[in-house]
XYZ file of C-alpha atoms in Angstrom:
685
model
C 78.983 -70.222 -47.441
C 78.014 -73.539 -49.656
C 75.824 -73.070 -52.196
C 72.996 -75.090 -51.007
C 72.524 -72.958 -47.927
C 71.314 -69.759 -49.918
C 69.514 -72.322 -52.161
C 67.407 -73.433 -49.642
C 66.748 -70.108 -47.802
C 65.803 -68.216 -51.527
C 63.453 -71.497 -51.687
C 61.704 -71.015 -48.865
C 61.727 -67.171 -48.822
C 60.028 -67.519 -52.419
C 57.322 -69.743 -51.013
C 56.725 -67.191 -48.164
C 56.415 -64.607 -50.293
C 53.788 -66.577 -52.938
C 52.136 -66.978 -49.490
C 52.427 -63.187 -48.682
C 50.953 -62.540 -52.520
C 48.056 -65.176 -52.636
C 47.147 -63.782 -48.749
C 47.351 -60.199 -50.126
C 45.558 -60.389 -53.002
C 42.849 -61.984 -50.937
C 42.446 -58.923 -48.641
C 41.438 -57.263 -51.527
C 37.730 -58.533 -51.234
C 37.731 -56.544 -48.064
C 35.393 -54.544 -50.298
C 33.303 -57.413 -50.421
C 32.909 -58.387 -46.863
C 32.727 -55.937 -44.181
C 34.169 -57.158 -40.201
C 36.843 -59.817 -39.647
C 35.442 -63.141 -41.069
C 37.418 -62.595 -44.299
C 40.377 -62.999 -42.259
C 39.684 -66.581 -41.254
C 38.815 -67.527 -44.979
C 41.869 -66.235 -45.938
C 45.308 -67.403 -43.813
C 44.963 -70.678 -43.746
C 44.242 -70.621 -47.602
C 47.573 -69.020 -47.854
C 49.336 -70.396 -45.855
C 48.774 -74.113 -46.519
C 49.851 -74.896 -49.919
C 53.316 -72.999 -49.010
C 53.765 -75.532 -46.325
C 52.668 -78.302 -48.603
C 54.936 -76.974 -50.979
C 57.847 -76.561 -48.722
C 57.281 -80.223 -47.045
C 56.505 -82.235 -50.678
C 59.545 -80.822 -53.012
C 61.001 -83.899 -53.628
C 57.640 -86.076 -53.966
C 55.431 -86.571 -56.834
C 53.143 -83.145 -58.140
C 50.573 -85.627 -57.749
C 50.973 -86.093 -53.665
C 51.075 -82.400 -53.111
C 47.705 -81.507 -55.386
C 46.099 -84.409 -53.193
C 47.357 -83.260 -49.811
C 46.315 -79.653 -51.024
C 42.869 -80.325 -51.621
C 42.302 -82.583 -48.069
C 43.793 -79.583 -46.588
C 41.280 -76.738 -48.209
C 38.215 -79.157 -47.672
C 39.909 -79.052 -43.853
C 40.097 -75.749 -44.111
C 36.385 -75.049 -44.665
C 35.342 -76.607 -41.155
C 36.250 -73.482 -39.231
C 34.262 -71.487 -41.758
C 31.602 -73.086 -41.941
C 31.537 -74.242 -37.724
C 31.827 -77.585 -38.998
C 32.109 -80.245 -41.873
C 29.891 -78.913 -44.771
C 28.669 -80.984 -47.698
C 27.640 -78.658 -49.696
C 30.442 -76.691 -49.930
C 31.070 -77.335 -53.555
C 27.640 -76.220 -54.850
C 28.222 -72.918 -52.560
C 31.697 -72.522 -54.499
C 29.592 -72.903 -57.966
C 27.179 -70.234 -56.902
C 28.582 -67.742 -54.809
C 30.017 -65.496 -57.625
C 26.588 -65.383 -58.679
C 25.677 -64.875 -54.669
C 27.741 -61.679 -54.463
C 26.642 -59.988 -57.812
C 23.345 -60.132 -56.260
C 23.842 -58.758 -52.793
C 24.523 -54.973 -52.260
C 27.754 -54.041 -50.446
C 29.479 -54.629 -48.472
C 27.987 -58.717 -48.349
C 27.224 -60.216 -45.133
C 30.140 -62.717 -43.859
C 28.058 -65.833 -44.735
C 30.275 -68.882 -44.893
C 28.768 -69.831 -47.968
C 29.527 -66.415 -49.741
C 32.973 -66.119 -47.842
C 33.871 -69.847 -49.307
C 34.615 -68.158 -52.739
C 37.283 -66.021 -51.460
C 38.817 -68.870 -49.241
C 38.720 -70.911 -53.001
C 40.831 -68.275 -54.972
C 42.939 -67.646 -52.506
C 44.144 -71.181 -52.099
C 44.266 -71.810 -55.639
C 46.426 -69.065 -56.007
C 48.332 -70.221 -52.943
C 48.512 -74.182 -54.843
C 49.633 -72.830 -58.178
C 52.658 -70.431 -57.311
C 54.113 -72.763 -54.801
C 54.037 -75.373 -56.675
C 55.195 -73.637 -59.713
C 58.102 -71.980 -57.793
C 58.920 -74.790 -56.333
C 59.079 -76.920 -59.633
C 60.367 -74.374 -62.238
C 62.894 -72.125 -62.138
C 60.996 -68.986 -63.714
C 61.194 -66.110 -62.098
C 57.901 -64.463 -61.952
C 55.253 -66.607 -63.395
C 54.198 -68.018 -59.333
C 53.078 -64.333 -59.008
C 50.112 -64.530 -61.850
C 47.614 -66.358 -59.750
C 47.734 -64.283 -57.322
C 47.371 -60.900 -59.894
C 44.111 -63.035 -61.339
C 42.444 -63.471 -58.130
C 43.318 -59.406 -57.098
C 41.763 -58.468 -60.485
C 38.230 -60.891 -59.436
C 38.265 -59.210 -55.942
C 38.497 -55.808 -58.042
C 35.680 -56.643 -60.069
C 33.433 -58.357 -57.062
C 34.175 -55.218 -55.181
C 33.511 -52.091 -57.508
C 30.262 -51.110 -54.667
C 31.976 -51.667 -51.574
C 33.760 -49.000 -49.873
C 37.033 -48.174 -49.256
C 40.365 -48.440 -51.686
C 42.118 -51.476 -52.928
C 44.952 -49.054 -54.139
C 47.106 -50.230 -51.491
C 46.155 -53.824 -52.021
C 48.111 -53.096 -55.404
C 50.519 -51.245 -54.228
C 51.515 -54.257 -51.386
C 51.508 -56.552 -54.367
C 54.176 -54.755 -56.353
C 56.272 -54.725 -53.499
C 55.813 -58.672 -53.401
C 56.463 -58.924 -56.669
C 59.582 -56.725 -56.717
C 60.988 -59.253 -53.129
C 60.285 -62.360 -55.248
C 61.854 -61.048 -58.358
C 64.708 -60.577 -56.402
C 64.957 -63.879 -54.360
C 64.252 -65.892 -57.412
C 67.108 -64.014 -58.919
C 69.324 -65.530 -56.228
C 70.438 -61.782 -54.613
C 71.460 -61.968 -51.190
C 69.252 -60.892 -48.746
C 70.977 -57.583 -48.060
C 69.445 -56.724 -51.979
C 66.296 -56.946 -50.945
C 67.224 -54.038 -48.711
C 67.384 -51.973 -51.478
C 65.057 -53.513 -54.084
C 62.272 -53.882 -51.945
C 62.360 -49.866 -50.699
C 63.122 -49.515 -54.941
C 58.899 -51.626 -55.227
C 57.894 -49.543 -52.226
C 58.372 -46.078 -54.240
C 57.194 -47.269 -57.643
C 53.796 -48.905 -55.332
C 53.262 -45.592 -53.796
C 53.622 -43.211 -57.345
C 51.239 -45.960 -58.500
C 48.825 -44.987 -55.762
C 49.178 -41.489 -56.404
C 48.462 -42.307 -60.240
C 45.941 -44.721 -60.298
C 42.993 -42.349 -59.023
C 43.693 -40.441 -61.883
C 43.268 -43.159 -64.579
C 39.984 -42.674 -66.270
C 39.117 -46.353 -65.740
C 39.185 -45.255 -61.684
C 36.513 -43.074 -62.152
C 33.736 -45.143 -63.847
C 35.137 -48.712 -63.519
C 33.240 -51.369 -65.109
C 30.661 -53.152 -62.561
C 29.560 -56.676 -63.226
C 26.514 -55.936 -60.676
C 24.871 -54.142 -63.516
C 24.672 -57.087 -65.793
C 23.696 -59.552 -62.841
C 19.806 -60.971 -63.563
C 18.214 -59.936 -60.334
C 15.978 -62.386 -58.705
C 12.122 -61.632 -60.261
C 10.095 -59.286 -57.590
C 8.069 -61.613 -55.068
C 5.354 -60.987 -52.413
C 7.173 -60.716 -49.163
C 3.918 -61.916 -46.701
C 0.909 -63.723 -47.621
C -1.148 -60.542 -46.194
C -0.099 -57.333 -47.113
C 0.351 -54.655 -44.803
C -2.180 -52.422 -46.490
C -4.608 -55.364 -46.137
C -3.878 -54.768 -42.395
C -4.878 -51.412 -42.015
C -8.311 -51.980 -41.235
C -7.887 -54.828 -38.644
C -5.203 -52.998 -36.362
C -7.189 -50.134 -36.411
C -10.166 -52.350 -35.244
C -8.061 -53.324 -32.630
C -5.601 -50.063 -31.650
C -3.723 -51.045 -28.423
C -2.086 -53.942 -29.493
C 1.755 -53.882 -28.942
C 3.530 -53.766 -32.411
C 7.741 -52.334 -31.467
C 9.676 -49.843 -30.028
C 11.553 -46.833 -31.171
C 14.432 -45.296 -29.660
C 14.963 -42.069 -31.932
C 16.969 -38.696 -32.197
C 13.298 -37.198 -33.213
C 9.751 -38.458 -33.907
C 9.325 -39.457 -37.453
C 6.693 -41.720 -39.709
C 7.864 -45.076 -39.346
C 7.861 -46.833 -42.972
C 6.809 -50.240 -43.073
C 6.226 -51.272 -46.837
C 5.908 -49.848 -50.326
C 3.638 -50.826 -52.741
C 4.030 -49.606 -56.225
C 2.212 -51.779 -58.707
C -1.988 -51.782 -58.762
C -3.846 -53.980 -60.639
C -7.586 -52.553 -60.285
C -8.229 -55.090 -56.893
C -4.946 -54.267 -54.585
C -1.167 -52.861 -54.281
C 1.657 -55.025 -54.047
C 5.359 -54.445 -54.275
C 7.647 -55.046 -57.631
C 10.441 -54.534 -55.152
C 13.882 -56.508 -55.783
C 15.006 -57.702 -52.283
C 18.900 -58.015 -52.419
C 20.873 -59.387 -49.352
C 23.314 -56.890 -47.834
C 25.835 -56.456 -45.055
C 23.579 -53.567 -44.147
C 24.477 -50.778 -46.529
C 21.267 -49.534 -48.125
C 22.142 -47.845 -51.338
C 21.091 -43.273 -50.909
C 18.563 -42.153 -53.007
C 18.679 -39.422 -55.675
C 18.290 -36.963 -53.293
C 21.798 -35.253 -52.791
C 20.881 -32.137 -51.343
C 20.788 -31.197 -47.144
C 19.239 -33.774 -45.163
C 19.158 -34.651 -41.571
C 21.027 -38.020 -39.923
C 18.642 -39.595 -37.437
C 19.472 -42.748 -35.721
C 16.683 -45.976 -34.525
C 16.871 -48.505 -32.604
C 13.802 -50.719 -33.047
C 12.680 -53.799 -30.789
C 10.156 -55.835 -32.158
C 7.157 -56.679 -29.319
C 4.557 -58.056 -31.838
C 4.771 -56.571 -35.138
C 3.613 -59.544 -37.759
C 5.784 -60.735 -41.036
C 8.995 -59.707 -42.325
C 8.653 -56.247 -43.075
C 11.109 -54.032 -40.813
C 10.243 -50.275 -39.623
C 12.382 -47.495 -40.525
C 12.378 -43.870 -40.817
C 13.240 -42.901 -44.739
C 15.343 -43.038 -45.826
C 17.831 -45.734 -44.409
C 21.112 -45.784 -45.090
C 22.573 -48.273 -42.923
C 21.319 -51.416 -40.757
C 22.840 -53.410 -37.875
C 21.855 -56.146 -36.067
C 20.170 -58.205 -38.799
C 21.585 -60.865 -39.952
C 20.107 -61.849 -42.863
C 19.109 -58.827 -44.023
C 17.544 -57.956 -47.492
C 16.880 -54.357 -49.344
C 15.142 -53.279 -52.296
C 17.630 -50.424 -53.830
C 14.876 -48.342 -55.444
C 12.470 -48.013 -52.436
C 14.540 -48.290 -49.457
C 12.138 -50.768 -48.256
C 13.886 -53.732 -45.796
C 13.027 -56.977 -44.484
C 14.517 -59.591 -42.580
C 15.079 -62.916 -44.735
C 14.147 -64.594 -41.344
C 11.115 -63.373 -39.726
C 11.732 -61.723 -36.695
C 10.686 -63.163 -33.178
C 9.806 -60.694 -30.027
C 12.227 -58.892 -28.534
C 14.215 -59.056 -32.319
C 16.267 -55.869 -31.850
C 18.191 -53.748 -34.816
C 19.592 -50.250 -35.318
C 18.915 -47.996 -38.581
C 20.411 -44.664 -39.788
C 18.336 -42.962 -41.761
C 18.946 -39.799 -43.691
C 15.682 -37.386 -43.949
C 15.775 -35.251 -47.258
C 15.466 -31.446 -46.529
C 14.759 -29.777 -49.846
C 13.753 -26.071 -49.809
C 11.053 -24.490 -51.137
C 12.400 -23.655 -54.225
C 13.711 -27.219 -54.708
C 10.102 -28.022 -54.473
C 8.852 -25.871 -57.059
C 11.429 -26.634 -59.707
C 10.965 -29.974 -59.315
C 9.450 -32.374 -62.318
C 8.131 -35.749 -61.911
C 10.268 -38.486 -63.445
C 8.375 -40.503 -66.893
C 7.982 -43.604 -65.664
C 5.428 -45.417 -67.119
C 5.051 -48.151 -64.955
C 4.193 -45.478 -62.246
C 1.210 -43.936 -63.841
C -0.380 -46.672 -65.020
C -4.126 -46.960 -64.304
C -6.184 -50.182 -64.480
C -8.351 -50.315 -67.443
C -12.244 -49.819 -66.314
C -14.565 -47.428 -65.975
C -13.442 -45.790 -62.710
C -10.745 -44.050 -64.565
C -12.770 -41.291 -66.142
C -14.258 -39.855 -62.321
C -10.773 -40.101 -60.919
C -10.012 -37.976 -63.987
C -12.263 -35.666 -63.203
C -11.912 -35.598 -60.047
C -8.332 -34.517 -59.781
C -8.810 -31.869 -62.817
C -11.015 -30.464 -60.596
C -8.703 -30.612 -57.212
C -6.012 -29.034 -59.129
C -7.362 -26.343 -60.894
C -4.921 -23.836 -61.514
C -1.896 -25.391 -60.235
C 0.942 -24.238 -62.446
C 3.717 -26.923 -61.091
C 3.493 -30.645 -60.239
C 4.104 -30.196 -56.623
C 1.550 -27.474 -56.204
C -0.930 -30.445 -58.161
C 0.131 -32.921 -55.768
C -0.676 -30.315 -52.644
C -3.768 -29.338 -53.960
C -4.562 -32.885 -54.358
C -3.738 -33.833 -50.961
C -6.099 -30.907 -49.360
C -8.942 -31.700 -51.561
C -9.390 -35.246 -50.200
C -8.815 -33.932 -46.326
C -11.549 -31.445 -47.043
C -13.713 -33.381 -48.777
C -14.239 -36.686 -46.748
C -13.800 -37.751 -43.314
C -11.845 -40.926 -41.573
C -13.677 -43.313 -40.023
C -12.242 -46.583 -38.511
C -15.681 -48.275 -39.029
C -15.763 -47.481 -42.846
C -15.144 -51.059 -44.894
C -12.137 -52.328 -45.955
C -10.455 -52.941 -49.265
C -9.163 -50.801 -51.792
C -10.515 -51.865 -55.279
C -11.630 -49.605 -57.938
C -14.988 -50.553 -57.267
C -14.427 -49.842 -53.514
C -12.524 -46.548 -54.168
C -15.431 -45.487 -56.753
C -18.016 -46.066 -53.847
C -15.390 -44.204 -51.063
C -15.400 -41.100 -53.662
C -18.723 -40.758 -55.009
C -21.099 -42.186 -51.948
C -19.128 -42.653 -48.626
C -17.026 -39.841 -48.561
C -15.946 -41.799 -45.518
C -12.384 -44.326 -44.761
C -9.401 -44.912 -43.440
C -5.830 -43.993 -44.746
C -6.229 -47.410 -46.888
C -8.483 -45.794 -49.347
C -7.508 -41.948 -48.554
C -3.785 -43.208 -49.868
C -4.846 -45.166 -52.426
C -7.326 -42.701 -54.309
C -4.291 -39.903 -54.225
C -2.028 -42.559 -55.660
C -4.474 -43.154 -58.179
C -5.751 -39.712 -58.702
C -2.695 -38.822 -59.048
C -1.775 -41.078 -61.722
C -4.505 -39.709 -63.871
C -2.572 -36.241 -63.796
C 1.064 -38.130 -64.600
C 2.337 -38.271 -61.275
C 4.172 -41.118 -60.840
C 3.041 -42.524 -57.518
C 3.018 -45.526 -54.917
C 1.344 -46.337 -51.502
C 3.312 -46.601 -48.426
C 2.193 -48.282 -44.907
C 3.863 -47.385 -41.902
C 3.335 -45.826 -38.595
C 2.475 -42.982 -36.870
C 5.909 -41.848 -34.501
C 3.507 -43.547 -31.094
C 3.604 -42.871 -27.650
C 6.526 -40.961 -26.338
C 7.872 -42.414 -23.652
C 10.965 -41.566 -21.595
C 14.716 -41.794 -22.572
C 13.336 -41.024 -26.000
C 11.325 -44.412 -26.527
C 8.132 -44.443 -28.532
C 5.868 -47.280 -28.643
C 3.905 -47.881 -31.151
C 0.368 -49.660 -31.176
C -1.419 -50.951 -34.021
C -3.688 -48.008 -33.585
C -0.912 -45.699 -35.133
C -0.532 -47.721 -38.175
C -1.417 -45.201 -41.342
C -0.922 -45.392 -44.708
C 0.164 -42.456 -47.670
C 1.110 -41.764 -50.773
C 4.176 -40.252 -52.139
C 5.216 -38.963 -55.840
C 8.936 -39.407 -57.627
C 10.100 -36.552 -58.531
C 13.276 -35.789 -60.655
C 16.443 -35.725 -58.404
C 14.296 -35.218 -55.580
C 13.186 -38.600 -55.614
C 10.038 -39.560 -53.661
C 7.882 -37.440 -51.702
C 5.426 -37.993 -49.036
C 1.797 -36.509 -49.387
C -0.560 -37.223 -46.350
C -4.259 -37.121 -47.733
C -5.916 -38.460 -44.409
C -7.706 -36.160 -42.315
C -8.007 -36.628 -38.615
C -10.531 -38.493 -37.007
C -13.158 -35.287 -36.500
C -12.714 -33.722 -39.901
C -9.924 -31.215 -39.134
C -6.331 -31.637 -38.857
C -5.543 -33.235 -35.707
C -4.352 -36.157 -37.699
C -5.757 -39.290 -35.156
C -4.942 -37.521 -32.200
C -0.872 -37.568 -32.433
C -0.144 -35.004 -35.036
C 3.288 -36.405 -37.265
C 6.108 -34.008 -37.340
C 6.024 -34.980 -41.035
C 2.194 -33.899 -41.731
C 3.003 -30.664 -39.991
C 5.749 -29.646 -42.412
C 3.091 -31.114 -45.207
C 0.238 -28.637 -44.246
C 2.742 -25.563 -43.869
C 3.811 -26.080 -47.563
C 0.528 -26.656 -48.488
C -0.391 -23.334 -47.214
C 2.695 -21.411 -48.639
C 1.891 -22.356 -52.447
C -1.687 -22.314 -52.599
C -1.071 -18.533 -52.006
C 0.027 -18.585 -55.684
C 3.452 -18.694 -57.271
C 4.570 -18.305 -61.173
C 7.426 -21.093 -60.902
C 7.564 -23.188 -63.878
C 8.951 -26.692 -63.514
C 11.819 -27.563 -65.204
C 11.458 -29.976 -68.475
C 11.111 -33.543 -66.996
C 13.440 -36.308 -68.240
C 13.160 -39.918 -67.754
C 14.881 -41.648 -65.334
C 16.063 -45.461 -64.322
C 14.039 -47.282 -62.055
C 15.055 -49.761 -59.544
C 14.289 -52.539 -61.454
C 17.497 -54.030 -61.318
C 17.668 -54.430 -65.374
C 20.700 -55.121 -66.644
C 22.921 -52.289 -67.860
C 21.967 -51.647 -71.826
C 25.401 -50.912 -72.981
C 27.579 -53.147 -70.422
C 28.739 -56.694 -71.270
C 27.850 -59.842 -69.820
C 30.229 -61.335 -67.036
C 30.616 -64.587 -68.878
C 32.730 -62.323 -71.973
C 34.102 -60.142 -69.496
C 35.945 -62.911 -67.969
C 37.606 -64.747 -70.738
C 38.420 -61.164 -72.320
C 40.320 -60.006 -68.953
C 42.436 -64.016 -69.328
C 42.852 -63.236 -73.107
C 44.040 -59.827 -72.349
C 46.755 -61.236 -68.887
C 48.029 -64.111 -71.307
C 48.663 -61.534 -74.417
C 50.662 -59.648 -72.361
C 52.494 -62.300 -70.496
C 53.673 -63.489 -74.385
C 54.795 -60.215 -74.994
C 56.481 -60.249 -71.888
C 58.071 -63.646 -73.235
C 59.056 -62.668 -76.149
C 59.911 -59.223 -75.716
C 62.408 -59.852 -72.306
C 65.115 -61.834 -74.104
C 65.447 -59.660 -76.655
C 65.427 -56.541 -74.208
C 67.777 -57.882 -71.976
C 70.354 -58.914 -74.810
C 69.991 -55.226 -76.226
C 70.373 -53.970 -73.294
C 74.159 -56.191 -72.847
C 75.335 -55.594 -76.222
C 74.890 -51.739 -75.633
C 76.781 -51.276 -72.264
C 78.712 -47.856 -72.401
C 82.042 -49.334 -71.697
C 83.772 -52.436 -73.895
C 84.706 -54.312 -70.519
C 80.469 -54.064 -69.770
C 80.110 -55.146 -73.227
C 82.390 -58.020 -72.845
C 81.278 -59.111 -69.830
C 77.434 -59.101 -70.906
C 78.337 -61.399 -73.958
C 79.901 -63.683 -71.604
C 76.202 -63.495 -68.942
C 74.693 -63.778 -72.677
C 76.353 -66.924 -73.425
C 75.850 -68.812 -69.886
C 71.661 -67.925 -70.577
C 71.821 -69.217 -73.432
C 73.622 -72.565 -72.352
C 71.237 -72.881 -69.733
C 73.536 -72.352 -66.803
C 71.494 -70.919 -63.571
C 74.426 -71.099 -61.676
C 76.861 -69.149 -63.887
C 77.561 -66.667 -61.465
C 79.211 -68.702 -59.078
C 81.216 -70.768 -61.773
C 84.514 -69.663 -63.422
C 85.156 -69.490 -67.052
C 87.026 -72.534 -67.017
C 84.283 -74.561 -65.142
C 81.641 -73.154 -67.661
C 84.440 -74.136 -70.579
C 84.359 -78.026 -68.985
C 80.718 -78.499 -68.835
C 79.933 -76.988 -72.527
C 83.126 -76.941 -74.136
C 82.055 -79.256 -76.949
C 78.446 -76.975 -77.742
C 80.652 -74.671 -79.844
C 84.792 -73.914 -80.603
C 83.787 -69.854 -79.679
C 83.495 -70.577 -76.753
C 86.775 -70.776 -75.263
C 88.209 -67.695 -77.224
C 84.900 -66.113 -75.448
C 85.966 -67.145 -72.096
C 89.587 -65.704 -72.840
C 88.301 -62.606 -73.376
C 86.237 -62.740 -70.321
C 88.713 -63.380 -68.464
C 91.006 -60.707 -69.462
C 88.138 -58.261 -69.331
C 87.360 -59.440 -65.554
C 91.225 -58.574 -64.898
C 92.348 -55.739 -66.970
C 89.073 -54.135 -67.879
C 90.706 -50.768 -68.978
C 92.788 -52.694 -71.157
C 89.846 -53.585 -73.302
C 88.618 -51.763 -76.599
C 85.907 -51.886 -78.661
C 87.209 -54.180 -80.945
C 87.484 -56.803 -78.166
C 83.961 -56.217 -77.447
C 82.744 -57.112 -80.757
C 84.505 -60.156 -81.050
C 83.074 -61.265 -77.908
C 79.721 -61.016 -78.712
C 80.695 -62.310 -82.347
C 81.561 -65.171 -80.318
C 78.432 -64.913 -78.251
C 76.424 -64.972 -81.223
C 78.160 -68.039 -82.652
C 77.606 -70.042 -79.631
C 74.123 -68.851 -79.308
C 73.462 -70.538 -82.877
C 74.969 -73.419 -82.041
C 72.897 -73.780 -79.057
C 69.272 -73.466 -80.707
C 70.830 -75.971 -83.327
C 71.075 -78.598 -80.415
C 68.169 -77.447 -78.526
C 64.955 -79.216 -79.455
C 61.759 -76.153 -80.572
C 59.642 -77.490 -77.827
C 62.310 -77.307 -75.040
C 63.165 -73.672 -76.084
C 59.538 -72.874 -76.369
C 59.233 -74.018 -73.037
C 61.825 -71.957 -71.656
C 60.969 -69.182 -73.386
C 57.473 -68.952 -71.877
C 58.722 -69.876 -68.560
C 60.685 -66.735 -68.490
C 63.883 -69.076 -67.786
């Protein structure tokens, strides 16, 4: 076999390995994107640059790069479903979009294009470095950088990237063997050895300290400010819906009847309740709440039939949503919205995790310390709310007892009336508490939340619906008359607990004709707690709220990225500096004198820049480079003797061989410019 044939094979195999490295590194984004959309972005990005490099090896570099840019843009056409003039803006903005998206991110072209471009760049750089230099491992570095980016962006994602790391390690070993010019059968031994090392890394990886608490760049991402979702607050619609109670809004097919939460309102300015939610796009995952104890999984399938706005009803607390292409969620409250207003017939599926705390969990719960959730607007009404709240909770020795007594007080001292004037301003609530004592759930929930705040209990108002009219096959038909508002209080570790201060139509406990299972449970617990008990609440401690503010202890991304690149650069320079010294030391300290002589000869061939020395005889090497140093010929004679009679070689001959090898090395260094020596060292030649 002539030398040209294996050279061609090695070059093509190297390009294939570079493409595999880029594609595998891009698969590290599987924790970022759900579904198969990622494959469509990765395959052309990894393969096309390798093909371009194979076809333009003898052509100028600028031509290869021009073709790569044209093919990159062409590769975005199937990704977007057509030409996309805004693709360059998407590439620039995608990283910010991913950092403000709850994983898994929706596989939208404007986000996938970042992975597509990074893999393409890694494949282009790797293929051209391999094609136009004689380096061994430099072509793998761009893919490793892409893998590092995927690790950072996928910290919150599901699954593990350790198998990807193992695959990259095996591919790097294979690339090193191919670039060394080894025969194909070497891969049969080298690749399994790399696979064994990768398996060891898979076992040891989770044990590293950084694996337990990896840096999450999302902690430093600037989230969008709070915004109003609809022009009309759902709380403002309560009275209007109750006046027209037979309007079909949506249906729910569920495992069991529950209250369907629509909107969460946690800010009050004295006139109206609003939401401070910071909605983030998501591919369907909803972060879990504070409660990590016993819970029941409830699945729902919701179909719109007339519900206005973009809020999406679901049982508390949703953990996964499917069927909504442009879904956004508030991580703090679990509230859901659709970026595009749903129409009639729009359907989606929700999986909720309904908390089931024990009675002791409730008794031990302490309210969280959050000033924004206990804020009370300035005004003379605060005195009235405080006095009524203290009267209602007199003798309660635990926060949960205070909440249930406050609930019972409002249910017993005011009546439900759908004809009551709408509104929940401080003046209107004052009139409700002092004069009329009649209202809808809008006034009852608002009054409860504000009275709770005077007791230091962090509260908010929730707008939602009772289960609805039960139909066949577990389908509940929810109409406008099923609307209701309730209040919630946030407890440490428990999260938000619902309270229902609104009585039934007649003042009894019929709860508007349809008894909610949640209200039944609430009444049962309230009765148990009012029987007494001496359990004291645990010490309250402040907890973070879901405002999306950046972590105080984290570093900004613009510092992290240069730091990672600096570490990679320092590591590469360290390898470039230490590798020649380590290789020369290993050859000089070989156990047998004959091996030391052959090591001195290989070192001299490397110093002379003869990469194909294995195919050359000693005479051919001398013929090519004999003028460099008079020590080359004696070294060649010692080497020939060592090859054919290694048992007759002694330590003296080995020392002589290394003395002459060092002399040749000094002569080569004297004839080679510093810039050329530095280039060879940095390129790991």
